[in-house]
Coordinates of C-alpha atoms in Angstrom, one line a residue:
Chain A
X6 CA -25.2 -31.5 3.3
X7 CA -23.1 -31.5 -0.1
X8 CA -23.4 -29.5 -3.1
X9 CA -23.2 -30.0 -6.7
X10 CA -22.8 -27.6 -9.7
X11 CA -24.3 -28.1 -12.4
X12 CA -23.8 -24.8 -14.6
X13 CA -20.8 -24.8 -15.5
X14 CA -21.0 -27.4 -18.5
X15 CA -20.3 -26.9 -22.3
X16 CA -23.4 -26.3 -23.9
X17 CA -23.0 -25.6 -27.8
X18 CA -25.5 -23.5 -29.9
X19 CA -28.3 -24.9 -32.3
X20 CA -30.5 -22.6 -34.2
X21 CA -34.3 -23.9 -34.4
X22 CA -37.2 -22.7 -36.2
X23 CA -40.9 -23.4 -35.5
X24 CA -43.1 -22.0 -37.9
X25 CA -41.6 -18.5 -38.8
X26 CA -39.4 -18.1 -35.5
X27 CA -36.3 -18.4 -34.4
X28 CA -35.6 -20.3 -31.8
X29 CA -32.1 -21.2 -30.2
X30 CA -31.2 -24.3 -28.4
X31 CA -28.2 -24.7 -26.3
X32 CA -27.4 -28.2 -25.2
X33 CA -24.8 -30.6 -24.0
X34 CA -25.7 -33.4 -26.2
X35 CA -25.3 -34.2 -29.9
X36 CA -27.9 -36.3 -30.1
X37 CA -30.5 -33.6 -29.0
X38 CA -29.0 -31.2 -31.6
X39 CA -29.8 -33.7 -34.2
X40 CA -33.2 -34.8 -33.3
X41 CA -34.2 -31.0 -32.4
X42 CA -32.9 -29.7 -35.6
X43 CA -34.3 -32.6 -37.7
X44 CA -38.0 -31.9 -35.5
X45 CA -37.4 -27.7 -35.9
X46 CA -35.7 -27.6 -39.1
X47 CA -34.6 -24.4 -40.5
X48 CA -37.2 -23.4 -43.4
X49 CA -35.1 -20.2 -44.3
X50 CA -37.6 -17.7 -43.0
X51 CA -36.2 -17.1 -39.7
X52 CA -33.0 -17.2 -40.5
X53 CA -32.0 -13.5 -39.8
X54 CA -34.8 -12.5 -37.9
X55 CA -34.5 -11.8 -34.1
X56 CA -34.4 -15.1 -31.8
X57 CA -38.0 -15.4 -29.9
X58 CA -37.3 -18.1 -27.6
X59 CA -34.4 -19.8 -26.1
X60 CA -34.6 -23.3 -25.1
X61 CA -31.2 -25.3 -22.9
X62 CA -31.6 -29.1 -22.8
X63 CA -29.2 -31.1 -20.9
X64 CA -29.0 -35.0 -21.8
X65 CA -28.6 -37.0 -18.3
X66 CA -26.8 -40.0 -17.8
X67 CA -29.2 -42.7 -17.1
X68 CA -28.9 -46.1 -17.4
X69 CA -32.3 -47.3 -17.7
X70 CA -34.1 -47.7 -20.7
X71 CA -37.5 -45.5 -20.8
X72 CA -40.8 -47.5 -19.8
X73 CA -44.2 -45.8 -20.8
X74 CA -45.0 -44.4 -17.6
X75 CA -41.6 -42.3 -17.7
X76 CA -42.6 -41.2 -21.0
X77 CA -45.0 -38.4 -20.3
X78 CA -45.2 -35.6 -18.1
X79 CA -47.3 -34.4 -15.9
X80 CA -48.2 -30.6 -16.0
X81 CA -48.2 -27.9 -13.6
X82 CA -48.5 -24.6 -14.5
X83 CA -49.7 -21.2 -12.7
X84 CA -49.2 -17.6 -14.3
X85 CA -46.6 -17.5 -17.3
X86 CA -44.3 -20.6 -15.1
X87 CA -45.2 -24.5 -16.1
X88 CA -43.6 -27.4 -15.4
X89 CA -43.1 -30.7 -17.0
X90 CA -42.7 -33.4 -15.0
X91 CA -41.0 -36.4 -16.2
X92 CA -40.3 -38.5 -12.9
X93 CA -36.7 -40.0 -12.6
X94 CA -36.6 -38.9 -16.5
X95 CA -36.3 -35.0 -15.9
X96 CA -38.1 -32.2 -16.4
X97 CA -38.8 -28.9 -18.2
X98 CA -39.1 -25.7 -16.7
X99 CA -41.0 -22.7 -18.8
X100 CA -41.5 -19.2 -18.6
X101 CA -43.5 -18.7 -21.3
X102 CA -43.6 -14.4 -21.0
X103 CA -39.7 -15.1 -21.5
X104 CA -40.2 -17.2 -23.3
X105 CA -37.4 -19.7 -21.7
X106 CA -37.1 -23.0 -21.4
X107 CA -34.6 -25.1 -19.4
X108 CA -34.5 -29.3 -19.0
X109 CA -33.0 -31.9 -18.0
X110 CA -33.9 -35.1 -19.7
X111 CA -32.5 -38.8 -19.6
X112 CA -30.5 -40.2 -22.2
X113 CA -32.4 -43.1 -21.9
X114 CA -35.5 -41.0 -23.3
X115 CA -32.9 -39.5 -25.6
X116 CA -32.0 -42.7 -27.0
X117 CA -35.2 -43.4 -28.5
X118 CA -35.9 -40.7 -31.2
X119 CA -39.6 -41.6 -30.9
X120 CA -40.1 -40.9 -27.6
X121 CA -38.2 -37.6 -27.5
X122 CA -39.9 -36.5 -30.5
X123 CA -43.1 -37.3 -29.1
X124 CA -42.5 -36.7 -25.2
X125 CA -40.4 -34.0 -25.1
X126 CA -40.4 -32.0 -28.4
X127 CA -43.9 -32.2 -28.9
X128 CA -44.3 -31.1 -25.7
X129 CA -42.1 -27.8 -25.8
X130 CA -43.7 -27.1 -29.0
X131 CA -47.2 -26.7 -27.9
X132 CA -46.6 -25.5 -24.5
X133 CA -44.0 -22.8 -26.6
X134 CA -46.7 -22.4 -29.4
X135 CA -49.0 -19.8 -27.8
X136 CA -46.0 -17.7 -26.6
X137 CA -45.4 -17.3 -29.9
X138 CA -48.3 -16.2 -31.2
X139 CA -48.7 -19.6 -32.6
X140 CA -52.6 -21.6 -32.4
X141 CA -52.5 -25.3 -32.2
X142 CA -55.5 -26.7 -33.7
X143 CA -56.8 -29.8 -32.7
X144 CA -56.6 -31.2 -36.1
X145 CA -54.7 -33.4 -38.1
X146 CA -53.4 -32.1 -41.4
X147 CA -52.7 -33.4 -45.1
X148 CA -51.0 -31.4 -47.7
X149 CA -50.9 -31.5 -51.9
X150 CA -49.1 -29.0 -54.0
X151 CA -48.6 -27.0 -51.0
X152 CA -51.7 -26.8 -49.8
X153 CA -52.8 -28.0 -46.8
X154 CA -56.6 -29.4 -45.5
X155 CA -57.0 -29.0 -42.0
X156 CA -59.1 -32.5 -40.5
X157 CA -60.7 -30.9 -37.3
X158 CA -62.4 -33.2 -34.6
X159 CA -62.4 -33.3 -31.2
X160 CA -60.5 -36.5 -29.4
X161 CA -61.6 -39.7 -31.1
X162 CA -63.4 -39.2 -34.2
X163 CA -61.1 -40.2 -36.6
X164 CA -58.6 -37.6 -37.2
X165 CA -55.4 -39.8 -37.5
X166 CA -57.3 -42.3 -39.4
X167 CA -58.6 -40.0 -41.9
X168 CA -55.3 -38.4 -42.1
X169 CA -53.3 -41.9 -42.4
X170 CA -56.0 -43.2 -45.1
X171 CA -55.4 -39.6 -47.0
X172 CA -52.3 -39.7 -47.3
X173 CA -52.3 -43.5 -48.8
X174 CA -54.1 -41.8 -51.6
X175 CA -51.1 -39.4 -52.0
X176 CA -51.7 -36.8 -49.6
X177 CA -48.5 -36.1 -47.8
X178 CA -48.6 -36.1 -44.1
X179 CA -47.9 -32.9 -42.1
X180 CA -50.0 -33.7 -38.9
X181 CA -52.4 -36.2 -37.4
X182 CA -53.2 -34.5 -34.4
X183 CA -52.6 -30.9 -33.7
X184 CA -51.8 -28.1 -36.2
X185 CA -50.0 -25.0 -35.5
X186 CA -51.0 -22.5 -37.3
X187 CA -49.1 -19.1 -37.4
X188 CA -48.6 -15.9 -39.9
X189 CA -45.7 -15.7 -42.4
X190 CA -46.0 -12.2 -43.3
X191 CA -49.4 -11.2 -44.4
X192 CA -50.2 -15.2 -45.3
X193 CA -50.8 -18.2 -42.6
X194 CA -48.9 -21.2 -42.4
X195 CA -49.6 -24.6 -41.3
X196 CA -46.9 -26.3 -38.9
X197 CA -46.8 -30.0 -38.1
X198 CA -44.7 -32.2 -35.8
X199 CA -43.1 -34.9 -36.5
X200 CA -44.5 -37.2 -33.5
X201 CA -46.1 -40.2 -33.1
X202 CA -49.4 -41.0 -34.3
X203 CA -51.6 -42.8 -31.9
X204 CA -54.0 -45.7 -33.6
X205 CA -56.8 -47.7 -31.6
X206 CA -56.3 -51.5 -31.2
X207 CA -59.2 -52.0 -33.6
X208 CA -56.8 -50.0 -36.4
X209 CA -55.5 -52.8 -37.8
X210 CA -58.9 -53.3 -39.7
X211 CA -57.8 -50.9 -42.2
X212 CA -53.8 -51.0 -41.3
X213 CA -52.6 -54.4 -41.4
X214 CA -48.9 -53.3 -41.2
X215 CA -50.0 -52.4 -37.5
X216 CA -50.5 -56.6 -37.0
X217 CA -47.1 -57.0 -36.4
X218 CA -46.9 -54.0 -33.7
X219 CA -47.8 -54.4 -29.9
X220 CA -50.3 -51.4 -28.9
X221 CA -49.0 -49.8 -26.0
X222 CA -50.1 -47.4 -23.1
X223 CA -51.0 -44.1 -24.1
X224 CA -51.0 -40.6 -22.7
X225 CA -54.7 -41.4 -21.4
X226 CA -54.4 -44.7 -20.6
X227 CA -56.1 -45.9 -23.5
X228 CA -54.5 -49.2 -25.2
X229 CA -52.9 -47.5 -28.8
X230 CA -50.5 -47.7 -31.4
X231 CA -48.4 -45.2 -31.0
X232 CA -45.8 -45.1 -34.2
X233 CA -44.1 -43.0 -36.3
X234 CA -46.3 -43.0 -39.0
X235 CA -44.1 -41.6 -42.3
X236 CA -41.8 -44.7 -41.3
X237 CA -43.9 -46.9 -40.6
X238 CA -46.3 -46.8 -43.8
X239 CA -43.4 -44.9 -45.9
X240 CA -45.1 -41.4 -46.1
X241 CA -43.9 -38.0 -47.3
X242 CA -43.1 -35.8 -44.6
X243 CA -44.8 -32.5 -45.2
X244 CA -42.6 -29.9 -42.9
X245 CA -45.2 -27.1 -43.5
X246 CA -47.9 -25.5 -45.8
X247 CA -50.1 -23.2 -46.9
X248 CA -53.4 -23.5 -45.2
X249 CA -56.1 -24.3 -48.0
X250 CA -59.3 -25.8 -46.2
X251 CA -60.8 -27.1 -43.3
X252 CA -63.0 -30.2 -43.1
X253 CA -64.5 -31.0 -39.9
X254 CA -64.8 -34.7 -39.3
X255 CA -68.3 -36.1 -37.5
X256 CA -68.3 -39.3 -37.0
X257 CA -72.1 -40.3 -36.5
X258 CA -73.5 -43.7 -35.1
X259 CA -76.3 -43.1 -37.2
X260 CA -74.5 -43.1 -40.2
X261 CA -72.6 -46.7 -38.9
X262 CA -72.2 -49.2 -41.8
X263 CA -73.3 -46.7 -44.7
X264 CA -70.1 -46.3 -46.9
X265 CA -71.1 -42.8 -48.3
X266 CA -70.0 -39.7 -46.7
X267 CA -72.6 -36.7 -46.1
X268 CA -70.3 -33.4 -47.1
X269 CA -71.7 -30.2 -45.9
X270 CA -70.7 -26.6 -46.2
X271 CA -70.1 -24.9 -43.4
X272 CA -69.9 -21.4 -42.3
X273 CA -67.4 -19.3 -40.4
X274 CA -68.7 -18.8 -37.5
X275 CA -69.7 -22.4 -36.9
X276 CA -65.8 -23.0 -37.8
X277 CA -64.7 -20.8 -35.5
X278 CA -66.7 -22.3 -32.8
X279 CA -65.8 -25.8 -33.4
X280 CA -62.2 -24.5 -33.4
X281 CA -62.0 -22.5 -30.5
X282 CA -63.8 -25.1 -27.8
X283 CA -60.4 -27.1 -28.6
X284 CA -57.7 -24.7 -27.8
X285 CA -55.9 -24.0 -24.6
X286 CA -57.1 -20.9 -22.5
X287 CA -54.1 -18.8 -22.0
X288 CA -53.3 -17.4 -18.4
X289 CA -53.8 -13.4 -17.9
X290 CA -50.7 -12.9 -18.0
X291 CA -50.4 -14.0 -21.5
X292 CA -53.6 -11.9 -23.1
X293 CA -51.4 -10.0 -26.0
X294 CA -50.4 -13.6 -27.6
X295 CA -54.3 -15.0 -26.8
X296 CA -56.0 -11.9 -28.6
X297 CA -52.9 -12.6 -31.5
X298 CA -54.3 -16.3 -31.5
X299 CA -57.7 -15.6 -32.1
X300 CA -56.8 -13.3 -34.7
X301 CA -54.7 -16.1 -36.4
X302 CA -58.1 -18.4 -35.5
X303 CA -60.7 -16.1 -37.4
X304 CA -58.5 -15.6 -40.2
X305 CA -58.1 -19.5 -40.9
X306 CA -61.9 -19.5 -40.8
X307 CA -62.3 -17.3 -43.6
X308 CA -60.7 -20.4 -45.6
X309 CA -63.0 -22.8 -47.2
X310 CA -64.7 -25.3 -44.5
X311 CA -66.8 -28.8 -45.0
X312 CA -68.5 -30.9 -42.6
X313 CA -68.1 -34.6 -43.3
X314 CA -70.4 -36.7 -41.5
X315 CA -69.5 -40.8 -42.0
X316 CA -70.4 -43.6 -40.4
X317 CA -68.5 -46.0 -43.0
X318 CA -65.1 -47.6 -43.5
X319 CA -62.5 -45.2 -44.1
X320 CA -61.3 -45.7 -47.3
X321 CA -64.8 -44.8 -49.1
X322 CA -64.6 -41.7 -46.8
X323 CA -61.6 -40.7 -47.9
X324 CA -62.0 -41.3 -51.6
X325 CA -64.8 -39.2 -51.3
X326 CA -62.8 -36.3 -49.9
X327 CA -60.3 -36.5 -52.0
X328 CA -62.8 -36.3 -54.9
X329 CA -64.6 -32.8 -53.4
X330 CA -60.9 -31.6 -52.1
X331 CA -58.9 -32.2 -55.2
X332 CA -62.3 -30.2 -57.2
X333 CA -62.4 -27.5 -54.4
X334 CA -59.2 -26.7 -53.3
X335 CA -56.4 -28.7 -55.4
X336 CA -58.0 -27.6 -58.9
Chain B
X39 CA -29.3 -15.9 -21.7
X40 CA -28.1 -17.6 -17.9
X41 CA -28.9 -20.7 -17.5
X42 CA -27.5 -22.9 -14.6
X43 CA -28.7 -25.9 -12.1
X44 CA -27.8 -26.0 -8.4
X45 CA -28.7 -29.4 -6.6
X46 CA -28.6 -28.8 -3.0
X47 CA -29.0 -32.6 -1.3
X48 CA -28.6 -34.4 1.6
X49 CA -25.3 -36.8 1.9
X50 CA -27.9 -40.0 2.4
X51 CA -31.3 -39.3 0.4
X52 CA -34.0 -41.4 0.7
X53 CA -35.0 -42.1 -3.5
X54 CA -38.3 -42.6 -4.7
X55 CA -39.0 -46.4 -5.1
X56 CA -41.2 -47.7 -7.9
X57 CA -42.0 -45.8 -10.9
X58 CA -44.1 -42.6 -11.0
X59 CA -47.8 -42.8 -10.4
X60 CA -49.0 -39.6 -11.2
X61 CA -52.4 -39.3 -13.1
X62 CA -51.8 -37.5 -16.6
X63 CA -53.5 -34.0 -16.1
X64 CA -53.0 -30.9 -18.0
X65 CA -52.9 -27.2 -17.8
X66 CA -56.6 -26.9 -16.2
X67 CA -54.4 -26.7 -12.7
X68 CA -53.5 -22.9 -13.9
X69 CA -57.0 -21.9 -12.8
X70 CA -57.2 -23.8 -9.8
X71 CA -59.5 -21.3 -7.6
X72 CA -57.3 -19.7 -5.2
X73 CA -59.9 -18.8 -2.6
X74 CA -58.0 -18.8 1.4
X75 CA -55.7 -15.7 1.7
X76 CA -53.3 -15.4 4.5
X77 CA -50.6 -13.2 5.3
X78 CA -47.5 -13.7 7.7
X79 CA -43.8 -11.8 8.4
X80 CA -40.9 -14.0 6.8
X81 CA -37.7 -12.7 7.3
X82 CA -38.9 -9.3 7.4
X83 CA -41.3 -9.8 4.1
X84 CA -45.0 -9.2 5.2
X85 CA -46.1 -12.4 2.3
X86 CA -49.6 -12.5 1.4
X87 CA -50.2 -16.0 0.7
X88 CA -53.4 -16.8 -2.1
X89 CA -54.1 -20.7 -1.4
X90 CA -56.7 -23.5 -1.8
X91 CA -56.0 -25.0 1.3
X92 CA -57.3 -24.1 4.7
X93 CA -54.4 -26.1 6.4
X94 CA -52.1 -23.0 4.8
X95 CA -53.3 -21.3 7.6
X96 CA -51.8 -23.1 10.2
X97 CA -49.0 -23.7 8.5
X98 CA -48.5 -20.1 8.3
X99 CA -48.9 -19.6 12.5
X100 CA -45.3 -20.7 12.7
X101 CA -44.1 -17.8 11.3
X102 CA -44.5 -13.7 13.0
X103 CA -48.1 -12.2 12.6
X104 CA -48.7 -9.6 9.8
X105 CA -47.8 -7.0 11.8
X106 CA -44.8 -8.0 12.7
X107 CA -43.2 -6.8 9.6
X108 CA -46.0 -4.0 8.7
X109 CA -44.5 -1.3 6.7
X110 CA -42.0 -3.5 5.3
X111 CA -41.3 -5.3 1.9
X112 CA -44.4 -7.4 0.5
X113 CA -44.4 -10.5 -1.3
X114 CA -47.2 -12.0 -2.6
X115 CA -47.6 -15.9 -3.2
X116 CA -50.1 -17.8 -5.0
X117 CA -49.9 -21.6 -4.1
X118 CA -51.9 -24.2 -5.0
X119 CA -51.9 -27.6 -3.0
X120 CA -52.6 -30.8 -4.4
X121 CA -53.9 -34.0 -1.9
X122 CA -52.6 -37.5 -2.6
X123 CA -53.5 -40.2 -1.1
X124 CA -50.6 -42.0 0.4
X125 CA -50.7 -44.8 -2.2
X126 CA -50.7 -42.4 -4.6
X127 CA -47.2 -40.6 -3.5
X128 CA -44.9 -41.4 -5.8
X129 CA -42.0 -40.3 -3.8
X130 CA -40.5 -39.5 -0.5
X131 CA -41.9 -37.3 1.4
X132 CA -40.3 -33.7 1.9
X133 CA -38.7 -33.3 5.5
X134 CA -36.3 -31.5 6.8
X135 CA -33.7 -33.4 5.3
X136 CA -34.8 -33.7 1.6
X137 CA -33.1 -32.3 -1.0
X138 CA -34.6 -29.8 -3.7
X139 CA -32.7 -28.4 -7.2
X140 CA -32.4 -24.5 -7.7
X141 CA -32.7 -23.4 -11.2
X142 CA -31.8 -20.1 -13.7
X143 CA -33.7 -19.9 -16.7
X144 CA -34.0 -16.5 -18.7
X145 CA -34.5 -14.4 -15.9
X146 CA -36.4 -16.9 -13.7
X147 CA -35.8 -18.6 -10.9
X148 CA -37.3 -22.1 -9.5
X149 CA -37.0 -24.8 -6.8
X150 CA -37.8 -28.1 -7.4
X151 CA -38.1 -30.3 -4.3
X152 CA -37.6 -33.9 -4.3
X153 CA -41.5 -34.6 -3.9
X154 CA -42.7 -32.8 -7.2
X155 CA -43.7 -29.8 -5.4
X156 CA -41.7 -26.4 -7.0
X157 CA -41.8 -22.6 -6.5
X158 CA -41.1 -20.0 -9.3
X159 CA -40.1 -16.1 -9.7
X160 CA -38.5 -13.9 -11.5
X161 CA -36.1 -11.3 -9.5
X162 CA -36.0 -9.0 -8.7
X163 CA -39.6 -9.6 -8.0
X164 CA -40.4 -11.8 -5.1
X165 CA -43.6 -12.3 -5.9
X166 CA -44.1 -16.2 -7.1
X167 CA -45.8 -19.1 -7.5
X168 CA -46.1 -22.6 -6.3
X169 CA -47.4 -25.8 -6.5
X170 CA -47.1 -28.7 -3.3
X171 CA -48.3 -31.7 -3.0
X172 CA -49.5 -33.5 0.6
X173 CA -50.5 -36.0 2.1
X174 CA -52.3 -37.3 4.7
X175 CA -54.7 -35.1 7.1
X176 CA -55.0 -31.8 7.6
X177 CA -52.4 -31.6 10.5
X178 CA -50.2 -33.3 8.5
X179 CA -50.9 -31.4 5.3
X180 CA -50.1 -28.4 7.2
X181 CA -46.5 -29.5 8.7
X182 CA -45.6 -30.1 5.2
X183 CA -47.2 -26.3 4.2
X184 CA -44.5 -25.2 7.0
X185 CA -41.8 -27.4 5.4
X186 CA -42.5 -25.9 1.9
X187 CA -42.5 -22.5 3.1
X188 CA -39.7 -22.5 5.3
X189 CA -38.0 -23.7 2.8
X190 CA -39.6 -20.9 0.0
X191 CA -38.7 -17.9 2.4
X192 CA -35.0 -19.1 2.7
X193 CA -35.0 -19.3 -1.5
X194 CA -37.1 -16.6 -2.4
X195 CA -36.2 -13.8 0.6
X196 CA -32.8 -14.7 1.1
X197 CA -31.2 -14.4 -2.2
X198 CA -27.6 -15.6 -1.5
X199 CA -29.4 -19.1 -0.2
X200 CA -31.2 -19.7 -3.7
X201 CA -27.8 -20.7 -5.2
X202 CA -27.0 -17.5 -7.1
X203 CA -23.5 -16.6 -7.8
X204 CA -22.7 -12.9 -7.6
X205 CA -22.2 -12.0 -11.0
X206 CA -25.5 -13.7 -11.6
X207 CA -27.8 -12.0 -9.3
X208 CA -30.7 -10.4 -10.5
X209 CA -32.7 -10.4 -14.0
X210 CA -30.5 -11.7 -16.4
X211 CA -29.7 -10.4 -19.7

């Protein structure tokens, strides 16, 4: 049997921060420092504050390009350990109570900033998130003047579109997907990633710069787009924001064909609900940063929430949004 | 912060042919009911094992009865075992001769063997957990079980074997 070491490599210090906290990265790769850093940047609020969780990536040789089904992991997790399992492309080892994080990835996933953004950044950011008192919402996330508008819904009602189709109107783009929400001080603050965002085939209805894109495979096996959006349709990047509203998005066969949006009120505890069927259940051993969570969850309720029930294209959605949020919440 | 990687592998490995085929899953396998408990001596550990396989049991006759090490240390275990159909095994099976990858991270500890199955802990606790996947029937299933944990009580019980230098024994800093 032979033996190889592996720990005795140069690994050079990068300081991250995801929404509020410190994070430090230690890697063997300059590539990772850069994509990490531009994914993590530092917003200047973490700066000298202690660092809550440390994260070592090692960049593997590998010679083969990355093929969808090396692109995502599979998950295993029991107590505060989980691990990401990337096939002949790595894996990522967590102790979330640590808070650590150890990885070895191939540079063929590295290579393509897309992927690693999406496959292996996103993922150590919301496996991380909870550890760090941090909720991802299942919602994407549009921002003006610094505030941002939450667009909840559960798995294919919309939410990228409606985000995408906002932020051709001006909105910029912080999230089409999943929010992380977490305090700065006494205020919350709305976190996105800089991912892909995953269309359906039938996308290019409303995106015609998606025609000359092939869909791919994703995560669940659906056919989708999967690009980077703020390239791809020349969006502003929104890093993070203040969280302003939160618009739950209902997409109703009965309301098919009608281009008028039905916009409702709705109340707390109905937000709340809605909200909280979406998030991860945290294991026992993690109950301090759950109960912070809800906390964090209950708060953002208290903000200003709409239902928006459409059946239409989403354009005439959108513009009517924009009308009630730009009275509502941008005034 | 430690960090380091120890591959421990065999001079001619058999490597997984054709691309993963796992089945995207997510988190959900965290509560995986652990509902069989057994218990056996493992080099002088009493382990009590929490499981959701039956076949753990007789994977667990191989080693010396509880009593055999009452009044000793105790360990407990909670591992969860995943079936695959063959087709579905995405690489080689673990035998005697597969390799595995020891890791350091914070103060935590894990295995990784070549099949996708792994064991975590955090010394100086020897409690842990693990995850192992099998194939085939239950008689089968259950010589892998014996594999894993052969494999586990070397790692876990006998420190110097999980790859640890000296000077980074123990929780880390």
């Amino acid at each position: 049997m032979t033996i190889r070491f592996d720990g005795d490599e140069t690994l050079f210090p990068v300081a991250l921060e995801f929404n509020g906290s410190a994070c430090l990265l230690r890697t063997n790769s300059r590539r990772v420092a850069e994509l990490a850093t531009a994914f993590f940047p530092l917003r200047g609020e973490s700066r000298e504050g202690r660092v809550r969780a440390h994260l070592v990536l090692f960049a593997e040789e590998s010679g083969r390009s990355a093929s969808a089904s090396g692109r995502f992991p599979v998950f295993r997790g029991r107590r505060e350990y989980v691990h990401a399992d990337y096939g002949r492309y790595g894996s990522i080892w967590f102790d979330l109570r640590a808070r650590e994080i150890l990885g070895s990835i191939a540079s063929a996933v590295i290579a393509d900033a897309l992927v690693f953004r999406s496959a292996v950044l996103a993922v150590i950011a919301g496996m991380l998130a909870p550890a760090l008192e941090i909720v991802a919402i299942h919602a994407g996330c549009v921002v003006r003047g610094g505030k941002a508008v939450l667009l909840a819904a559960p798995s294919g009602m919309g939410k990228s579109t409606m985000a995408l189709t906002l932020a051709r109107r001006g909105w910029e783009l912080l999230s089409d997907d999943w929010t992380f929400v977490g305090e700065k001080g006494r205020a919350l603050r709305a976190w996105g990633m800089w991912s892909s965002m995953k269309l359906l085939p039938d996308a290019t209805r409303f995106f015609p710069e998606l025609a000359a894109i092939s869909p791919g495979v994703a995560l669940n096996g659906e056919s989708a787009f999967e690009v980077d959006a703020w390239e791809t349709f020349h969006l502003e990047r929104a890093v993070d924001a203040d969280p302003a509203a939160i618009v739950h998005l209902l997409r109703n066969e009965e309301h098919l064909g009608e281009s008028r949006c039905r916009i409702a009120k709705s109340n707390a505890d109905e937000t709340y609900g809605a909200l909280v069927r979406e998030i991860e259940e945290q294991p026992p051993e993690m109950t301090g940063e759950d109960e912070a969570r809800r906390g964090i969850m209950r708060r953002l309720c208290r903000l200003p929430s709409f239902e928006a029930r459409f059946g239409g294209a989403p354009a005439a959605v959108a513009e009517e949004l924009d009308a009630l949020l730009a009275e509502k919440i941008c005034a | 912060m430690l960090c380091s990687r120890r591959k421990s592998v065999p001079d001619a490995i058999p490597m997984p042919v054709g691309e993963a085929a796992y089945s995207a899953t997510d988190l959900l396998h965290r509560r995986t009911p652990l509902v069989h408990r057994f218990h056996a001596g493992m080099d002088g550990t009493c382990v009590e094992v929490d499981t959701n396989s039956p076949w753990m049991g007789h994977a667990i006759r191989a080693f010396e009865a509880r009593n055999a090490c009452y009044g000793h240390k105790w360990a407990k275990w909670e591992i969860e075992v995943e079936v695959r159909g063959e087709e579905e095994s995405c690489s080689s099976p673990m035998d005697e001769e597969s390799g595995y990858e020891t890791c350091s991270f914070g103060p935590s500890r894990s295995c990784r063997m070549e099949d996708g199955s792994w064991f975590a802990h955090t010394p100086p606790s020897i409690d842990g957990v693990g995850f192992v996947l099998v194939t085939g029937d239950g008689f089968r299933q259950a010589a892998k079980l014996k594999l894993y944990l052969d494999l586990v009580s070397r790692l876990v019980l006998q420190v110097d074997a999980f790859g640890l230098r000296a000077k980074d024994g123990g929780a880390a800093a």
